[in-house]
CSV table of C-alpha atoms in Angstrom, one decimal:
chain,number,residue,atom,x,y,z
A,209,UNK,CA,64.3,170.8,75.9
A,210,UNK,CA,63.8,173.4,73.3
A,211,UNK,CA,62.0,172.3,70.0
A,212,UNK,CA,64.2,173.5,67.2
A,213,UNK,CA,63.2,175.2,63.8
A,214,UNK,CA,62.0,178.9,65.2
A,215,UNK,CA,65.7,180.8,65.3
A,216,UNK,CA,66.6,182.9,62.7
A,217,UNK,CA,69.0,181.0,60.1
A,218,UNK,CA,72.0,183.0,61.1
A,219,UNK,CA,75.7,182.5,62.6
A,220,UNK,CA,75.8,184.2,66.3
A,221,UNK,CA,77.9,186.8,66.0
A,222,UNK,CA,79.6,189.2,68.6
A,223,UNK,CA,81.4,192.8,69.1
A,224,UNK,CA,84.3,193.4,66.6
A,225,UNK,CA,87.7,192.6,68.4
A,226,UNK,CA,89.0,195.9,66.6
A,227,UNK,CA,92.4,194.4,65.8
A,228,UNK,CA,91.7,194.2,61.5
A,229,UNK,CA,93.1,190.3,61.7
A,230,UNK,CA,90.8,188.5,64.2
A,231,UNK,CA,87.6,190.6,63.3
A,232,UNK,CA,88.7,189.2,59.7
A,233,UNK,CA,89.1,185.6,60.4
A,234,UNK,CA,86.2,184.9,63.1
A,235,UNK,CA,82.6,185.8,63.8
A,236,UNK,CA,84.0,188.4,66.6
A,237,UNK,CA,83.3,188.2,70.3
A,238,UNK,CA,80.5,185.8,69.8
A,239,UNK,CA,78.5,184.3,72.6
A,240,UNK,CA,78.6,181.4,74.4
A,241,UNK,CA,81.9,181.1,73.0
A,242,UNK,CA,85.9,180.7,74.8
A,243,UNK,CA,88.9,181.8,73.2
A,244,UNK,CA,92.2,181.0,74.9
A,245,UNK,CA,94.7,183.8,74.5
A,246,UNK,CA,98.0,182.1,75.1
A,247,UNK,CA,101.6,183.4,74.7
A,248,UNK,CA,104.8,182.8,76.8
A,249,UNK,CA,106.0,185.3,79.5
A,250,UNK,CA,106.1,189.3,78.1
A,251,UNK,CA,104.3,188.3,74.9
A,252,UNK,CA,101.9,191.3,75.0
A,253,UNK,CA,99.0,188.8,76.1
A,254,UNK,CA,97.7,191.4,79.1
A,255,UNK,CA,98.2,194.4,76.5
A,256,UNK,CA,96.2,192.7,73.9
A,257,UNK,CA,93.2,191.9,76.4
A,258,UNK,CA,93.6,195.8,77.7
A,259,UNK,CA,93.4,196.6,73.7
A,260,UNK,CA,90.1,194.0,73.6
A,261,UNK,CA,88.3,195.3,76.7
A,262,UNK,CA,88.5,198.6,75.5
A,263,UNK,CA,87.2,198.1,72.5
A,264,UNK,CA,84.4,196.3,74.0
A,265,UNK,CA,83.5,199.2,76.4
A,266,UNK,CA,83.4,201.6,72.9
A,267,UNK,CA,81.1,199.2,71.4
A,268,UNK,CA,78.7,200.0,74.6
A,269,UNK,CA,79.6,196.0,76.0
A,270,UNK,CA,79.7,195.9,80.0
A,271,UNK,CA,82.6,193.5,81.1
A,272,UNK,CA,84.0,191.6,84.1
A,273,UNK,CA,87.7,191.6,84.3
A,274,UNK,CA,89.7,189.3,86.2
A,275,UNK,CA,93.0,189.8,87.1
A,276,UNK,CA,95.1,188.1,89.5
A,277,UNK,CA,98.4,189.3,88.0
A,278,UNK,CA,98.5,192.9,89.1
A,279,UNK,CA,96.1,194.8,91.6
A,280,UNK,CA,93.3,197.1,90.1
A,281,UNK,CA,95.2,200.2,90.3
A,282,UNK,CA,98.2,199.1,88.6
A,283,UNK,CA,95.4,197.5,85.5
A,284,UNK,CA,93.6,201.2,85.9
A,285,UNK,CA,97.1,202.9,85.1
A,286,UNK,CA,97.9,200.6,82.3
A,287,UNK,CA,94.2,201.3,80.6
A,288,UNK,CA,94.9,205.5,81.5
A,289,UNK,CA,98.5,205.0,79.4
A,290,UNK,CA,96.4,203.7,76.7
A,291,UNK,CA,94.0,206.0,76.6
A,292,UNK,CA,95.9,209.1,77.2
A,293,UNK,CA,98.7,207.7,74.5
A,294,UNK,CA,100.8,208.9,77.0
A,295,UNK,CA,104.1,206.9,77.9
A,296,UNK,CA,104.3,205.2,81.1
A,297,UNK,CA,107.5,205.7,83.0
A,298,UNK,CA,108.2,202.3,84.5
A,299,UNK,CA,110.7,203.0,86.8
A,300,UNK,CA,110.9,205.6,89.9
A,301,UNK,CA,114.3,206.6,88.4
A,302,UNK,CA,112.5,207.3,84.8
A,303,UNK,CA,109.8,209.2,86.5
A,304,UNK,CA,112.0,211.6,88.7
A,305,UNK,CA,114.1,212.4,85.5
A,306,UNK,CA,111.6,213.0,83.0
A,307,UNK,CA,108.3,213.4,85.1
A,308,UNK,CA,104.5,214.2,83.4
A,309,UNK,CA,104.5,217.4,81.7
A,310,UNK,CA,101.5,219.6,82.9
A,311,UNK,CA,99.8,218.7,79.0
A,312,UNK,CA,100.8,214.7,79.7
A,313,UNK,CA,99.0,215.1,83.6
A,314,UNK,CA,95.6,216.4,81.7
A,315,UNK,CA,95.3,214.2,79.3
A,316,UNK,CA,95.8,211.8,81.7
A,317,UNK,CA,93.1,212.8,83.9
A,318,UNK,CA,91.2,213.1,80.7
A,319,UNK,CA,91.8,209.5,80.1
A,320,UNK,CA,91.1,208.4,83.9
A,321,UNK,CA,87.5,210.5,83.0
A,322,UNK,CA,87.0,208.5,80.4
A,323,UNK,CA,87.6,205.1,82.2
A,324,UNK,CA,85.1,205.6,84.8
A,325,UNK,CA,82.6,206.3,81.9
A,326,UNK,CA,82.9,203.0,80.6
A,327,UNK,CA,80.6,199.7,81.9
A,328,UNK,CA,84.1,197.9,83.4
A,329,UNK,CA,84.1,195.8,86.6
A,330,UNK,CA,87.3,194.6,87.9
A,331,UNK,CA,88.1,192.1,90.9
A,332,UNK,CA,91.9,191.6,91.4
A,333,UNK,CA,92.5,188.7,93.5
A,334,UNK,CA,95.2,185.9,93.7
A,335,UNK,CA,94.1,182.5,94.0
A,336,UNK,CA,90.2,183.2,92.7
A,337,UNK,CA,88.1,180.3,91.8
A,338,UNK,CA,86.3,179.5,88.7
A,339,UNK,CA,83.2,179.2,91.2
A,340,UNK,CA,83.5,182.7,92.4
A,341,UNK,CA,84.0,184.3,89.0
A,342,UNK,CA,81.0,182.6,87.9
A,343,UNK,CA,79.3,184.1,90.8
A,344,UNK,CA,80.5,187.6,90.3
A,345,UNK,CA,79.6,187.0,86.5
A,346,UNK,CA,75.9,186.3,87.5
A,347,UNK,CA,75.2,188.6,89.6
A,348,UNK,CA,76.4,191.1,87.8
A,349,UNK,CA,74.3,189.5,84.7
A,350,UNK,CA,71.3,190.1,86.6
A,351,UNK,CA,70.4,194.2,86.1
A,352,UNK,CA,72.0,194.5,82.9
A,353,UNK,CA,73.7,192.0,80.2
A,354,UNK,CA,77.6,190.9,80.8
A,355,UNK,CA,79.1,190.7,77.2
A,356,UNK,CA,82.3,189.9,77.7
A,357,UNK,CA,84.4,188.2,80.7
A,358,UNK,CA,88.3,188.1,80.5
A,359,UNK,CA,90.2,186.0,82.9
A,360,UNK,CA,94.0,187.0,83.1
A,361,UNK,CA,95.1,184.4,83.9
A,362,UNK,CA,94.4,180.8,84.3
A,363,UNK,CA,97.5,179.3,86.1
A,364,UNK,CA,97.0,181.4,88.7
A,365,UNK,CA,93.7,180.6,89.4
A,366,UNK,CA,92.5,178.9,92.6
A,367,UNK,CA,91.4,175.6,93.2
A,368,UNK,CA,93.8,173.4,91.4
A,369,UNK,CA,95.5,170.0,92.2
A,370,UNK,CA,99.1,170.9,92.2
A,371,UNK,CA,99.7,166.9,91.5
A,372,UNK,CA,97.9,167.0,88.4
A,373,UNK,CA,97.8,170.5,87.2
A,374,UNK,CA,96.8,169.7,83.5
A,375,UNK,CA,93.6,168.1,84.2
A,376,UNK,CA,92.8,171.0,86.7
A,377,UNK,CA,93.0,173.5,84.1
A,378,UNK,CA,91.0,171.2,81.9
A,379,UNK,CA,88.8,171.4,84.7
A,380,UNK,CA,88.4,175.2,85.0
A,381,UNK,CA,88.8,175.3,81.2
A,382,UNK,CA,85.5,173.7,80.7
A,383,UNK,CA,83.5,175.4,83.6
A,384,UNK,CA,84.4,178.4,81.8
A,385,UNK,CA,83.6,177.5,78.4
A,386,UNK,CA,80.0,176.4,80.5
A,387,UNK,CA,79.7,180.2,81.9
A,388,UNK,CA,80.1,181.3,78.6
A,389,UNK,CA,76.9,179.4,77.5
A,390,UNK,CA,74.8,179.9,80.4
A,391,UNK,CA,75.5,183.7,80.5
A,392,UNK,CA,75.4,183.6,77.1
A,393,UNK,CA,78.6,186.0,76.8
A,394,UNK,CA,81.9,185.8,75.7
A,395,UNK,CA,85.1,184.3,77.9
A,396,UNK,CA,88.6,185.3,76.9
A,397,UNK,CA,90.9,183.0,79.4
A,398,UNK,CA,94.6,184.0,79.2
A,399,UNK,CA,97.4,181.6,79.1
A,400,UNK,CA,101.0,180.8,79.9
A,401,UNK,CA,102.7,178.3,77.4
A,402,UNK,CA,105.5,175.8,77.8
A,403,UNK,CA,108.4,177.0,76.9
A,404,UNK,CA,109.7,173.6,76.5
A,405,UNK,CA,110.7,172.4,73.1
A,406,UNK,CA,110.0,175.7,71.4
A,407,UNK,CA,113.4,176.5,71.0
A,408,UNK,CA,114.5,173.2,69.0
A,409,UNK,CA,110.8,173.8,66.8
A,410,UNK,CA,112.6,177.1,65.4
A,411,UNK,CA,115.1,175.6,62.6
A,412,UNK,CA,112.1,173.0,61.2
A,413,UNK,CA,110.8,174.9,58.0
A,414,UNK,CA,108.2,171.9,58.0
A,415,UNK,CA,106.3,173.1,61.0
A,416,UNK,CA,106.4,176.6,60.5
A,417,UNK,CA,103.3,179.2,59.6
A,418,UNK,CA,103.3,182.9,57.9
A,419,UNK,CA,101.5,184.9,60.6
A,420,UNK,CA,98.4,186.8,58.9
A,421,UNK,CA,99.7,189.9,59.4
A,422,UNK,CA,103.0,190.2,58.7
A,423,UNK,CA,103.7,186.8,56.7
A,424,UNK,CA,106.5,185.9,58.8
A,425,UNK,CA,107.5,182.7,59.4
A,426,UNK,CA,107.2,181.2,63.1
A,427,UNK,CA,107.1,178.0,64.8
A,428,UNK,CA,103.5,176.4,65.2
A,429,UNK,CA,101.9,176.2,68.3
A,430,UNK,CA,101.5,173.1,69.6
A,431,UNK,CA,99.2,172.0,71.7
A,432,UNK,CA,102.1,170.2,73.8
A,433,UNK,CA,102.8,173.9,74.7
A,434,UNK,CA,99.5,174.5,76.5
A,435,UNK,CA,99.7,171.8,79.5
A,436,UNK,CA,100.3,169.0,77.5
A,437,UNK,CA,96.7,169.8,75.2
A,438,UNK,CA,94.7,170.1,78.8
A,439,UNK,CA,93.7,173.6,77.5
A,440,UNK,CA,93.3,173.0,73.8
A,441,UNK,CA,91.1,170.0,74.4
């Protein structure tokens, strides 16, 4: 137990996200703190957390990513595409027709120079634990401060009752949110959501919010679409 009255009277605040609407509407990557990045399939939710990491880098944060969607080369090239600005030919047909100019190829080595300057640590692993990323997290605390963990992405970690799904993630959800504190960093967890029902949520005016940037209208997210509210919760 800690007697209470000698911290400074101030919010805990974190790096800046560097996208202008979320370092606008939160106290940034605080510690301690979990923020579930959630989105249906092809959403942009593994280019947003590229976006995030490398703005957390710039801000001199060290980070552990966890990736069990791709391998670490294929997150490396991603980062070097944006880094370099340069456009990624996703096809062996696209990349035989219109291959890297010799000025695209440096500035992509420029960008891959650039990478290994930052304080990034990757594992890429199906299946990982919430155990063993809290293992890798802490020893990786112990020479020099982890300020930011993302884990991309959570149904595809390890260790979960296939039979009850939703309160494994609840599970994992929490141990993470638990890392967070005891390291004393910030956790990004990403997330599929059910698709289910979304589709009939479109035509209801009544449940519909203008997003902050563009004041369009879209359906709300419910927490029905994350696991039935296991991840919300």
């Amino acid at each position: 137990m800690e007697r209470l009255g000698y911290y400074p009277h101030e919010q805990p605040t974190g790096m800046d996200w560097k996208v202008p609407v979320l370092d606008m509407c939160t106290m940034g990557m605080a510690p301690g703190q979990l923020t579930i990045l959630a989105g249906g399939s092809g959403e942009g939710k593994s280019m947003l957390c590229a976006h995030i990491v490398r703005a957390a880098v710039a801000q001199g944060g060290r980070v552990a990513l966890f990736t069990m969607e791709m391998g670490n080369p294929e997150y490396q090239s991603r980062l070097v595409t944006a880094v370099s600005g340069v456009q990624r030919r996703k096809s062996k047909r696209e990349a035989e027709n219109n291959p890297y100019s010799p000025v695209e190829a440096r500035l992509m080595d420029d960008a891959t120079g650039v990478i290994q300057g930052w304080d990034l640590h990757s594992k890429s692993r199906g299946g990982i634990t919430v155990g063993e990323i809290a293992a890798n997290v802490k020893t990786l605390d112990v020479d020099k401060h982890v300020d930011l963990v993302v884990v991309d992405y959570l149904q595809l970690m390890g260790g979960q009752d296939q039979d009850n799904q939703a309160g494994s993630l609840k599970a994992i959800t929490g141990a993470l949110k638990n890392l967070a504190m005891d390291v004393g960093c910030h956790v990004i967890a990403v997330s599929q959501m059910n698709r289910a029902g979304r589709g009939e949520m479109r035509g209801r005016d009544s449940v519909k919010l203008s997003c902050l940037v563009t004041d369009e209208k879209f359906p709300l997210p419910l927490k029905e679409y994350l696991m039935g509210g296991a991840i919300e919760n």
